[in-house]
Amino acid sequence: MTTTVTNPGSRVDDAAGERLFNEIIARDSRIEPRDWMPADYRKSLTRQISQHAHSEIIGMQPEANWITRAPSLKRKAVLMAKVQDEAGHGLYLYSAAETLGTSRDRMTEDLIAGKARYSSIFNYPVLTWADIGAIGWLVDGAAICNQVPLCRASYGPYGRAMVRICKEESFHQRQGFEILLELANGTPEQRAMAQDAVDRWYAPSLMMFGPPDEESPNSQKSMEWNIKRFSNDELRSRFVGMMVEQIRVLGLELPDKDVRYNEETGRWEHGPLDWNEFREVLAGRGPCNAQRMERRREAHEEGAWVREAAAAYAAKQAAGRATAKVA
Ligand code: BYC
């Protein structure tokens, strides 16, 4: 009997491994790092989880830029906590992706080299304080809608990381909603600023869910494998329904006259989205792509001494343990 080499860590041959894998997926249970898994499953998960991790890390930039300009000490503390949470999310996700066999260094190199994707949403500019509210409400709102089903993803480390991430995302969404609510009930200028931010972030947040289903090459396999539970369009439609309720409380308007509930399909519908703009952003030609990547590269270079110090410390600790063993 041959032992597989394509799936490091597993102790079964490919045929038995595949049978077991299919059984686990069929009973909606979990695949763990040492289990046999198809090479495409490993590859697709590494792709999705690493993109997600990069999004969290790049996603810190637009908001971090506003920490010094937050209008009160309370807002500053809350925003700082949110940005720190995002760093934490990036780290849980890199760790989850590493269990699939790709190192965090490698994933970071791919990002720095411009070979890896991160969410389109972070390539838009944050022009006013109200944008911080809109990001929390719309961007984190979309993230929750997309990510709650991922808590049930078939790959154990990803699903478990998502549980904690989603808890923190709900706090992020609430803080954004609260900022917008306060502005919407403030002076006419503040109210106009809140509406303007919602107007600009609405369409990009709908695009976060990915291309329309018929143009989504990864969805089918991902759903068969119980990684994704719902299609891009299904989740987008749910999100529109969530916003319709909440915008009423804000007393603002969604910049989309075509939003309606379709009784026949049971889905919320929205107006047309500019998918050319989405493709341009994905191709690196969005309003802030160059700036985000440049900042990420700088931060990586500036952080080199921290990585060197950590490696030197780990080597010293290991040498100390080896000496203690000999003695
Ligand atoms: N932006 O076949 P599809 C956050 C790519 S972080 C860029 O439908 P899939 C937050 C896609 O990767 C938000 N690229 O793909 C952080 C694929 O390209 P490749 C991030 C996108 O994977 C800080 C191609 O288009 N959330 O919330 O089935 C502060 C075809 O797409 C996008 C996650 O990453 C996009 N919007 O579905 C605040 C969640 N959409 O890889 C908030 C986890 C698609 O074949 N990820 N592409 O070259 C997912 O749920 C899925 O990966 C997606 C896409 C729904 C995003």
mmCIF file of C-alpha atoms and ligand atoms in Angstrom:
data_model
loop_
_atom_site.group_PDB
_atom_site.id
_atom_site.type_symbol
_atom_site.label_atom_id
_atom_site.label_comp_id
_atom_site.label_asym_id
_atom_site.label_seq_id
_atom_site.Cartn_x
_atom_site.Cartn_y
_atom_site.Cartn_z
ATOM 1 C CA MET A 1 0.000 0.000 0.000
ATOM 2 C CA THR A 2 1.375 3.464 -0.911
ATOM 3 C CA THR A 3 1.349 6.215 1.624
ATOM 4 C CA THR A 4 0.412 9.603 0.279
ATOM 5 C CA VAL A 5 3.000 12.295 -0.172
ATOM 6 C CA THR A 6 0.605 14.895 -1.542
ATOM 7 C CA ASN A 7 -0.970 15.490 1.868
ATOM 8 C CA PRO A 8 1.672 15.973 4.517
ATOM 9 C CA GLY A 9 0.625 14.825 7.951
ATOM 10 C CA SER A 10 -1.952 12.286 6.838
ATOM 11 C CA ARG A 11 -1.270 8.603 7.431
ATOM 12 C CA VAL A 12 -3.652 7.090 4.924
ATOM 13 C CA ASP A 13 -3.330 6.373 1.244
ATOM 14 C CA ASP A 14 -5.074 8.665 -1.231
ATOM 15 C CA ALA A 15 -8.059 6.425 -1.969
ATOM 16 C CA ALA A 16 -8.880 5.832 1.707
ATOM 17 C CA GLY A 17 -8.163 9.486 2.481
ATOM 18 C CA GLU A 18 -10.520 10.703 -0.191
ATOM 19 C CA ARG A 19 -13.269 8.352 1.014
ATOM 20 C CA LEU A 20 -12.888 9.630 4.545
ATOM 21 C CA PHE A 21 -12.763 13.246 3.390
ATOM 22 C CA ASN A 22 -15.999 12.808 1.408
ATOM 23 C CA GLU A 23 -17.677 11.166 4.387
ATOM 24 C CA ILE A 24 -16.674 14.000 6.699
ATOM 25 C CA ILE A 25 -17.989 16.596 4.252
ATOM 26 C CA ALA A 26 -21.216 14.623 3.684
ATOM 27 C CA ARG A 27 -22.016 14.530 7.394
ATOM 28 C CA ASP A 28 -21.131 18.229 7.649
ATOM 29 C CA SER A 29 -18.321 17.611 10.077
ATOM 30 C CA ARG A 30 -14.864 19.136 10.249
ATOM 31 C CA ILE A 31 -11.574 18.556 8.466
ATOM 32 C CA GLU A 32 -8.564 19.105 10.722
ATOM 33 C CA PRO A 33 -4.972 19.966 9.684
ATOM 34 C CA ARG A 34 -3.630 16.396 9.853
ATOM 35 C CA ASP A 35 -6.543 14.877 7.939
ATOM 36 C CA TRP A 36 -6.196 13.878 4.333
ATOM 37 C CA MET A 37 -7.585 16.519 2.016
ATOM 38 C CA PRO A 38 -7.643 17.005 -1.752
ATOM 39 C CA ALA A 39 -4.870 19.265 -3.035
ATOM 40 C CA ASP A 40 -7.489 21.635 -4.526
ATOM 41 C CA TYR A 41 -9.280 21.957 -1.194
ATOM 42 C CA ARG A 42 -5.991 22.870 0.498
ATOM 43 C CA LYS A 43 -5.147 25.346 -2.261
ATOM 44 C CA SER A 44 -8.540 27.021 -2.300
ATOM 45 C CA LEU A 45 -8.627 27.374 1.479
ATOM 46 C CA THR A 46 -5.096 28.777 1.559
ATOM 47 C CA ARG A 47 -6.184 31.272 -1.093
ATOM 48 C CA GLN A 48 -9.329 32.367 0.734
ATOM 49 C CA ILE A 49 -7.908 32.461 4.261
ATOM 50 C CA SER A 50 -4.728 34.284 3.250
ATOM 51 C CA GLN A 51 -6.736 36.849 1.246
ATOM 52 C CA HIS A 52 -8.910 37.315 4.269
ATOM 53 C CA ALA A 53 -5.857 37.784 6.529
ATOM 54 C CA HIS A 54 -4.350 40.320 4.109
ATOM 55 C CA SER A 55 -7.674 42.192 4.060
ATOM 56 C CA GLU A 56 -7.639 42.542 7.823
ATOM 57 C CA ILE A 57 -4.077 43.841 7.801
ATOM 58 C CA ILE A 58 -4.544 46.258 4.887
ATOM 59 C CA GLY A 59 -7.938 47.168 6.383
ATOM 60 C CA MET A 60 -6.157 48.723 9.351
ATOM 61 C CA GLN A 61 -4.743 51.515 7.195
ATOM 62 C CA PRO A 62 -7.813 53.568 6.253
ATOM 63 C CA GLU A 63 -9.007 53.678 9.851
ATOM 64 C CA ALA A 64 -5.652 54.032 11.602
ATOM 65 C CA ASN A 65 -5.213 57.236 9.667
ATOM 66 C CA TRP A 66 -8.182 58.665 11.606
ATOM 67 C CA ILE A 67 -7.097 57.753 15.143
ATOM 68 C CA THR A 68 -5.338 61.090 15.653
ATOM 69 C CA ARG A 69 -8.315 62.967 14.202
ATOM 70 C CA ALA A 70 -11.101 61.213 16.125
ATOM 71 C CA PRO A 71 -13.340 63.906 17.650
ATOM 72 C CA SER A 72 -13.088 62.844 21.331
ATOM 73 C CA LEU A 73 -11.008 60.749 23.688
ATOM 74 C CA LYS A 74 -13.762 58.119 23.777
ATOM 75 C CA ARG A 75 -13.886 57.888 19.971
ATOM 76 C CA LYS A 76 -10.094 57.668 19.831
ATOM 77 C CA ALA A 77 -10.004 54.807 22.346
ATOM 78 C CA VAL A 78 -12.786 52.920 20.565
ATOM 79 C CA LEU A 79 -11.193 53.322 17.145
ATOM 80 C CA MET A 80 -7.800 52.275 18.463
ATOM 81 C CA ALA A 81 -9.341 49.131 19.952
ATOM 82 C CA LYS A 82 -11.047 48.348 16.649
ATOM 83 C CA VAL A 83 -7.842 48.704 14.646
ATOM 84 C CA GLN A 84 -6.011 46.492 17.156
ATOM 85 C CA ASP A 85 -8.765 43.880 16.802
ATOM 86 C CA GLU A 86 -8.144 43.869 13.067
ATOM 87 C CA ALA A 87 -4.449 43.175 13.597
ATOM 88 C CA GLY A 88 -5.523 40.272 15.827
ATOM 89 C CA HIS A 89 -7.898 38.952 13.150
ATOM 90 C CA GLY A 90 -5.079 39.032 10.629
ATOM 91 C CA LEU A 91 -2.905 37.012 12.978
ATOM 92 C CA TYR A 92 -5.542 34.342 13.760
ATOM 93 C CA LEU A 93 -6.141 33.987 10.046
ATOM 94 C CA TYR A 94 -2.461 33.725 9.096
ATOM 95 C CA SER A 95 -2.144 31.049 11.792
ATOM 96 C CA ALA A 96 -5.157 29.171 10.419
ATOM 97 C CA ALA A 97 -3.692 29.367 6.891
ATOM 98 C CA GLU A 98 -0.280 28.176 8.121
ATOM 99 C CA THR A 99 -1.865 24.910 9.288
ATOM 100 C CA LEU A 100 -2.393 24.183 5.589
ATOM 101 C CA GLY A 101 1.340 24.250 4.940
ATOM 102 C CA THR A 102 2.177 27.766 3.694
ATOM 103 C CA SER A 103 4.237 29.951 6.005
ATOM 104 C CA ARG A 104 3.133 33.409 7.055
ATOM 105 C CA ASP A 105 6.388 34.802 5.644
ATOM 106 C CA ARG A 106 5.534 33.378 2.255
ATOM 107 C CA MET A 107 1.992 34.784 2.364
ATOM 108 C CA THR A 108 3.343 38.195 3.363
ATOM 109 C CA GLU A 109 5.914 38.088 0.560
ATOM 110 C CA ASP A 110 3.128 37.388 -1.926
ATOM 111 C CA LEU A 111 1.172 40.364 -0.638
ATOM 112 C CA ILE A 112 4.171 42.697 -0.723
ATOM 113 C CA ALA A 113 5.022 41.527 -4.231
ATOM 114 C CA GLY A 114 1.476 42.384 -5.347
ATOM 115 C CA LYS A 115 0.716 38.712 -6.148
ATOM 116 C CA ALA A 116 -2.007 38.248 -3.519
ATOM 117 C CA ARG A 117 -5.467 39.753 -3.288
ATOM 118 C CA TYR A 118 -7.098 41.638 -0.445
ATOM 119 C CA SER A 119 -10.608 42.992 -0.207
ATOM 120 C CA SER A 120 -11.550 45.580 -2.836
ATOM 121 C CA ILE A 121 -13.188 47.764 -0.179
ATOM 122 C CA PHE A 122 -9.910 48.977 1.285
ATOM 123 C CA ASN A 123 -8.932 50.719 -1.921
ATOM 124 C CA TYR A 124 -11.388 53.563 -1.381
ATOM 125 C CA PRO A 125 -10.453 56.827 0.352
ATOM 126 C CA VAL A 126 -11.675 57.772 3.831
ATOM 127 C CA LEU A 127 -12.522 61.436 3.392
ATOM 128 C CA THR A 128 -14.369 62.503 6.555
ATOM 129 C CA TRP A 129 -15.052 61.344 10.110
ATOM 130 C CA ALA A 130 -18.469 60.131 8.924
ATOM 131 C CA ASP A 131 -16.617 57.642 6.700
ATOM 132 C CA ILE A 132 -15.403 55.934 9.873
ATOM 133 C CA GLY A 133 -19.083 55.502 10.816
ATOM 134 C CA ALA A 134 -19.949 54.227 7.336
ATOM 135 C CA ILE A 135 -17.031 51.779 7.374
ATOM 136 C CA GLY A 136 -18.139 50.367 10.727
ATOM 137 C CA TRP A 137 -21.782 50.160 9.751
ATOM 138 C CA LEU A 138 -21.528 49.076 6.106
ATOM 139 C CA VAL A 139 -18.118 47.416 5.748
ATOM 140 C CA ASP A 140 -18.152 45.574 9.061
ATOM 141 C CA GLY A 141 -21.874 44.912 8.540
ATOM 142 C CA ALA A 142 -21.102 43.264 5.192
ATOM 143 C CA ALA A 143 -18.214 41.411 6.807
ATOM 144 C CA ILE A 144 -20.514 39.965 9.501
ATOM 145 C CA CYS A 145 -23.096 38.935 6.938
ATOM 146 C CA ASN A 146 -20.405 37.183 4.897
ATOM 147 C CA GLN A 147 -18.463 35.761 7.821
ATOM 148 C CA VAL A 148 -21.097 34.363 10.189
ATOM 149 C CA PRO A 149 -21.701 31.428 7.803
ATOM 150 C CA LEU A 150 -17.917 30.917 7.665
ATOM 151 C CA CYS A 151 -18.013 29.977 11.378
ATOM 152 C CA ARG A 152 -19.409 26.684 10.023
ATOM 153 C CA ALA A 153 -16.690 26.300 7.375
ATOM 154 C CA SER A 154 -15.628 22.680 7.049
ATOM 155 C CA TYR A 155 -11.983 23.451 7.827
ATOM 156 C CA GLY A 156 -11.713 23.444 11.651
ATOM 157 C CA PRO A 157 -9.039 26.126 12.236
ATOM 158 C CA TYR A 158 -10.803 28.566 9.881
ATOM 159 C CA GLY A 159 -14.260 28.032 11.385
ATOM 160 C CA ARG A 160 -12.944 28.407 14.933
ATOM 161 C CA ALA A 161 -11.018 31.595 14.090
ATOM 162 C CA MET A 162 -14.171 33.023 12.539
ATOM 163 C CA VAL A 163 -16.205 32.587 15.729
ATOM 164 C CA ARG A 164 -14.040 35.023 17.641
ATOM 165 C CA ILE A 165 -13.647 37.352 14.678
ATOM 166 C CA CYS A 166 -17.415 37.617 14.254
ATOM 167 C CA LYS A 167 -17.925 38.516 17.911
ATOM 168 C CA GLU A 168 -15.488 41.386 17.518
ATOM 169 C CA GLU A 169 -16.984 42.433 14.182
ATOM 170 C CA SER A 170 -20.364 42.957 15.835
ATOM 171 C CA PHE A 171 -18.800 45.454 18.209
ATOM 172 C CA HIS A 172 -17.193 47.159 15.191
ATOM 173 C CA GLN A 173 -20.497 47.358 13.408
ATOM 174 C CA ARG A 174 -22.223 48.847 16.443
ATOM 175 C CA GLN A 175 -19.572 51.522 16.866
ATOM 176 C CA GLY A 176 -19.996 52.554 13.213
ATOM 177 C CA PHE A 177 -23.772 52.641 13.552
ATOM 178 C CA GLU A 178 -23.483 54.775 16.680
ATOM 179 C CA ILE A 179 -21.186 57.291 14.965
ATOM 180 C CA LEU A 180 -23.655 57.634 12.088
ATOM 181 C CA LEU A 181 -26.643 57.879 14.448
ATOM 182 C CA GLU A 182 -25.011 60.703 16.361
ATOM 183 C CA LEU A 183 -24.109 62.564 13.174
ATOM 184 C CA ALA A 184 -27.543 61.976 11.645
ATOM 185 C CA ASN A 185 -29.108 63.590 14.725
ATOM 186 C CA GLY A 186 -26.576 66.426 14.853
ATOM 187 C CA THR A 187 -26.332 69.695 12.920
ATOM 188 C CA PRO A 188 -27.511 69.872 9.275
ATOM 189 C CA GLU A 189 -23.827 69.776 8.229
ATOM 190 C CA GLN A 190 -23.160 66.640 10.281
ATOM 191 C CA ARG A 191 -26.256 64.991 8.880
ATOM 192 C CA ALA A 192 -25.177 65.843 5.328
ATOM 193 C CA MET A 193 -21.726 64.423 6.074
ATOM 194 C CA ALA A 194 -23.280 61.156 7.297
ATOM 195 C CA GLN A 195 -25.475 60.869 4.191
ATOM 196 C CA ASP A 196 -22.522 61.613 1.910
ATOM 197 C CA ALA A 197 -20.466 58.858 3.556
ATOM 198 C CA VAL A 198 -23.319 56.338 3.175
ATOM 199 C CA ASP A 199 -23.703 57.398 -0.480
ATOM 200 C CA ARG A 200 -20.031 56.714 -1.215
ATOM 201 C CA TRP A 201 -19.601 53.454 0.743
ATOM 202 C CA TYR A 202 -22.880 51.763 -0.237
ATOM 203 C CA ALA A 203 -21.919 50.301 -3.643
ATOM 204 C CA PRO A 204 -18.343 49.307 -2.700
ATOM 205 C CA SER A 205 -19.716 47.483 0.359
ATOM 206 C CA LEU A 206 -22.131 45.503 -1.837
ATOM 207 C CA MET A 207 -19.189 44.552 -4.048
ATOM 208 C CA MET A 208 -17.339 43.097 -1.067
ATOM 209 C CA PHE A 209 -19.448 39.940 -1.512
ATOM 210 C CA GLY A 210 -17.626 39.224 -4.751
ATOM 211 C CA PRO A 211 -18.739 39.065 -8.396
ATOM 212 C CA PRO A 212 -22.260 37.990 -9.411
ATOM 213 C CA ASP A 213 -22.815 34.228 -9.045
ATOM 214 C CA GLU A 214 -22.492 33.530 -12.763
ATOM 215 C CA GLU A 215 -19.029 35.139 -12.734
ATOM 216 C CA SER A 216 -17.786 33.511 -9.533
ATOM 217 C CA PRO A 217 -15.420 30.688 -10.531
ATOM 218 C CA ASN A 218 -14.708 29.515 -6.985
ATOM 219 C CA SER A 219 -18.209 29.396 -5.514
ATOM 220 C CA GLN A 220 -19.427 26.037 -6.730
ATOM 221 C CA LYS A 221 -16.537 23.964 -5.422
ATOM 222 C CA SER A 222 -16.339 26.016 -2.279
ATOM 223 C CA MET A 223 -20.012 25.310 -1.546
ATOM 224 C CA GLU A 224 -19.646 21.604 -2.320
ATOM 225 C CA TRP A 225 -16.831 21.502 0.214
ATOM 226 C CA ASN A 226 -18.887 23.367 2.855
ATOM 227 C CA ILE A 227 -16.441 26.251 2.966
ATOM 228 C CA LYS A 228 -18.920 28.795 1.638
ATOM 229 C CA ARG A 229 -22.518 28.123 2.715
ATOM 230 C CA PHE A 230 -24.247 30.719 0.537
ATOM 231 C CA SER A 231 -23.504 32.245 -2.841
ATOM 232 C CA ASN A 232 -22.171 35.783 -3.303
ATOM 233 C CA ASP A 233 -25.552 37.061 -4.553
ATOM 234 C CA GLU A 234 -27.511 35.367 -1.762
ATOM 235 C CA LEU A 235 -25.370 37.037 0.888
ATOM 236 C CA ARG A 236 -25.485 40.386 -0.909
ATOM 237 C CA SER A 237 -29.267 40.203 -0.947
ATOM 238 C CA ARG A 238 -29.427 39.405 2.790
ATOM 239 C CA PHE A 239 -27.175 42.340 3.496
ATOM 240 C CA VAL A 240 -29.437 44.715 1.550
ATOM 241 C CA GLY A 241 -32.350 43.507 3.702
ATOM 242 C CA MET A 242 -30.383 44.224 6.875
ATOM 243 C CA MET A 243 -29.548 47.740 5.738
ATOM 244 C CA VAL A 244 -33.121 48.567 4.786
ATOM 245 C CA GLU A 245 -34.184 48.074 8.395
ATOM 246 C CA GLN A 246 -31.245 49.894 9.924
ATOM 247 C CA ILE A 247 -31.228 52.953 7.637
ATOM 248 C CA ARG A 248 -34.743 53.726 8.912
ATOM 249 C CA VAL A 249 -33.407 53.980 12.451
ATOM 250 C CA LEU A 250 -30.605 56.225 11.225
ATOM 251 C CA GLY A 251 -33.127 58.430 9.428
ATOM 252 C CA LEU A 252 -30.866 58.492 6.352
ATOM 253 C CA GLU A 253 -31.406 57.061 2.864
ATOM 254 C CA LEU A 254 -29.781 54.310 0.841
ATOM 255 C CA PRO A 255 -28.529 55.757 -2.450
ATOM 256 C CA ASP A 256 -30.433 53.142 -4.442
ATOM 257 C CA LYS A 257 -33.994 53.635 -5.619
ATOM 258 C CA ASP A 258 -34.198 50.057 -6.893
ATOM 259 C CA VAL A 259 -34.018 48.388 -3.498
ATOM 260 C CA ARG A 260 -37.084 46.178 -3.041
ATOM 261 C CA TYR A 261 -38.152 42.863 -1.600
ATOM 262 C CA ASN A 262 -39.114 40.347 -4.261
ATOM 263 C CA GLU A 263 -41.973 38.274 -2.820
ATOM 264 C CA GLU A 264 -41.586 35.597 -5.482
ATOM 265 C CA THR A 265 -37.898 34.893 -4.958
ATOM 266 C CA GLY A 266 -37.898 35.835 -1.276
ATOM 267 C CA ARG A 267 -34.836 37.978 -1.940
ATOM 268 C CA TRP A 268 -33.931 41.629 -1.553
ATOM 269 C CA GLU A 269 -32.968 43.259 -4.830
ATOM 270 C CA HIS A 270 -30.739 46.265 -5.466
ATOM 271 C CA GLY A 271 -29.883 48.528 -8.398
ATOM 272 C CA PRO A 272 -27.091 47.761 -10.885
ATOM 273 C CA LEU A 273 -23.512 47.810 -9.616
ATOM 274 C CA ASP A 274 -20.544 49.001 -11.657
ATOM 275 C CA TRP A 275 -18.677 45.709 -12.110
ATOM 276 C CA ASN A 276 -16.124 47.425 -14.340
ATOM 277 C CA GLU A 277 -15.101 49.510 -11.372
ATOM 278 C CA PHE A 278 -14.797 46.299 -9.310
ATOM 279 C CA ARG A 279 -12.572 44.695 -11.951
ATOM 280 C CA GLU A 280 -10.404 47.823 -12.095
ATOM 281 C CA VAL A 281 -9.936 47.779 -8.315
ATOM 282 C CA LEU A 282 -9.044 44.064 -8.428
ATOM 283 C CA ALA A 283 -6.544 44.797 -11.184
ATOM 284 C CA GLY A 284 -4.767 47.249 -8.854
ATOM 285 C CA ARG A 285 -6.207 50.402 -10.427
ATOM 286 C CA GLY A 286 -8.609 51.547 -7.707
ATOM 287 C CA PRO A 287 -8.373 54.993 -6.082
ATOM 288 C CA CYS A 288 -6.026 53.898 -3.267
ATOM 289 C CA ASN A 289 -4.424 50.588 -4.360
ATOM 290 C CA ALA A 290 -0.962 52.098 -4.924
ATOM 291 C CA GLN A 291 -1.026 53.988 -1.625
ATOM 292 C CA ARG A 292 -2.148 50.948 0.405
ATOM 293 C CA MET A 293 0.531 48.713 -1.084
ATOM 294 C CA GLU A 294 3.255 51.293 -0.658
ATOM 295 C CA ARG A 295 2.332 51.773 2.995
ATOM 296 C CA ARG A 296 2.257 48.008 3.563
ATOM 297 C CA ARG A 297 5.734 47.598 2.031
ATOM 298 C CA GLU A 298 7.109 50.440 4.140
ATOM 299 C CA ALA A 299 5.619 48.945 7.306
ATOM 300 C CA HIS A 300 7.155 45.581 6.423
ATOM 301 C CA GLU A 301 10.597 47.122 5.925
ATOM 302 C CA GLU A 302 10.326 49.248 9.057
ATOM 303 C CA GLY A 303 9.358 46.139 11.025
ATOM 304 C CA ALA A 304 12.424 44.130 9.923
ATOM 305 C CA TRP A 305 14.256 44.844 13.197
ATOM 306 C CA VAL A 306 11.323 43.424 15.204
ATOM 307 C CA ARG A 307 11.416 40.181 13.226
ATOM 308 C CA GLU A 308 15.198 39.965 13.607
ATOM 309 C CA ALA A 309 14.989 40.636 17.351
ATOM 310 C CA ALA A 310 12.251 38.027 17.787
ATOM 311 C CA ALA A 311 14.279 35.439 15.840
ATOM 312 C CA ALA A 312 17.437 36.218 17.858
ATOM 313 C CA TYR A 313 15.481 35.895 21.107
ATOM 314 C CA ALA A 314 13.943 32.561 20.015
ATOM 315 C CA ALA A 315 17.428 31.255 19.058
ATOM 316 C CA LYS A 316 18.810 32.319 22.452
ATOM 317 C CA GLN A 317 15.942 30.598 24.276
ATOM 318 C CA ALA A 318 16.435 27.415 22.234
ATOM 319 C CA ALA A 319 20.195 27.432 22.916
ATOM 320 C CA GLY A 320 19.473 27.897 26.625
ATOM 321 C CA ARG A 321 17.107 24.916 26.645
ATOM 322 C CA ALA A 322 19.686 22.753 24.802
ATOM 323 C CA THR A 323 22.391 23.664 27.344
ATOM 324 C CA ALA A 324 20.042 22.903 30.247
ATOM 325 C CA LYS A 325 19.291 19.446 28.750
ATOM 326 C CA VAL A 326 22.981 18.573 28.419
ATOM 327 C CA ALA A 327 23.627 19.679 32.006
HETATM 328 N N1 BYC B 1 -12.152 41.931 -3.177
HETATM 329 O O1 BYC B 1 -14.967 33.164 -7.298
HETATM 330 P P1 BYC B 1 -15.139 34.316 -6.377
HETATM 331 C C1 BYC B 1 -13.087 42.747 6.735
HETATM 332 C C2 BYC B 1 -11.825 37.731 -6.059
HETATM 333 S S1 BYC B 1 -12.055 41.881 5.759
HETATM 334 C C3 BYC B 1 -11.068 41.394 -3.772
HETATM 335 O O2 BYC B 1 -16.524 34.712 -6.033
HETATM 336 P P2 BYC B 1 -14.664 33.395 -3.681
HETATM 337 C C4 BYC B 1 -12.619 43.904 7.490
HETATM 338 C C5 BYC B 1 -11.688 36.318 -5.541
HETATM 339 O O3 BYC B 1 -10.683 36.247 -4.553
HETATM 340 C C6 BYC B 1 -13.067 41.515 4.364
HETATM 341 N N2 BYC B 1 -11.119 40.252 -4.492
HETATM 342 O O4 BYC B 1 -14.253 34.068 -5.062
HETATM 343 C C7 BYC B 1 -11.285 44.076 7.774
HETATM 344 C C8 BYC B 1 -11.396 35.561 -6.797
HETATM 345 O O5 BYC B 1 -10.038 35.756 -7.168
HETATM 346 P P3 BYC B 1 -8.940 34.548 -7.098
HETATM 347 C C9 BYC B 1 -12.559 40.341 3.645
HETATM 348 C C10 BYC B 1 -12.317 39.642 -4.579
HETATM 349 O O6 BYC B 1 -13.425 33.224 -2.894
HETATM 350 C C11 BYC B 1 -10.869 45.225 8.438
HETATM 351 C C12 BYC B 1 -12.219 36.297 -7.839
HETATM 352 O O7 BYC B 1 -12.458 37.591 -7.330
HETATM 353 N N3 BYC B 1 -13.443 39.249 3.865
HETATM 354 O O8 BYC B 1 -14.186 42.417 6.691
HETATM 355 O O9 BYC B 1 -15.540 32.211 -3.909
HETATM 356 C C13 BYC B 1 -11.789 46.196 8.779
HETATM 357 C C14 BYC B 1 -13.531 35.590 -8.127
HETATM 358 O O10 BYC B 1 -14.405 35.599 -6.983
HETATM 359 C C15 BYC B 1 -13.458 40.135 -3.959
HETATM 360 C C16 BYC B 1 -13.116 38.009 3.430
HETATM 361 O O11 BYC B 1 -12.063 37.822 2.853
HETATM 362 C C17 BYC B 1 -13.357 41.330 -3.240
HETATM 363 N N4 BYC B 1 -14.402 41.911 -2.641
HETATM 364 O O12 BYC B 1 -15.580 34.514 -2.979
HETATM 365 C C18 BYC B 1 -13.125 46.009 8.524
HETATM 366 C C19 BYC B 1 -14.104 36.925 3.747
HETATM 367 N N5 BYC B 1 -14.487 39.308 -4.229
HETATM 368 O O13 BYC B 1 -8.699 34.289 -5.639
HETATM 369 C C20 BYC B 1 -13.565 44.853 7.884
HETATM 370 C C21 BYC B 1 -13.651 35.570 3.282
HETATM 371 C C22 BYC B 1 -13.997 38.330 -4.993
HETATM 372 O O14 BYC B 1 -9.557 33.349 -7.766
HETATM 373 N N6 BYC B 1 -13.711 35.441 1.848
HETATM 374 N N7 BYC B 1 -12.693 38.536 -5.222
HETATM 375 O O15 BYC B 1 -7.739 35.129 -7.776
HETATM 376 C C23 BYC B 1 -14.844 35.123 1.168
HETATM 377 O O16 BYC B 1 -15.909 34.978 1.738
HETATM 378 C C24 BYC B 1 -14.726 34.906 -0.318
HETATM 379 O O17 BYC B 1 -13.368 34.712 -0.631
HETATM 380 C C25 BYC B 1 -15.310 36.077 -1.158
HETATM 381 C C26 BYC B 1 -15.061 35.781 -2.656
HETATM 382 C C27 BYC B 1 -16.811 36.182 -0.922
HETATM 383 C C28 BYC B 1 -14.642 37.420 -0.829
#
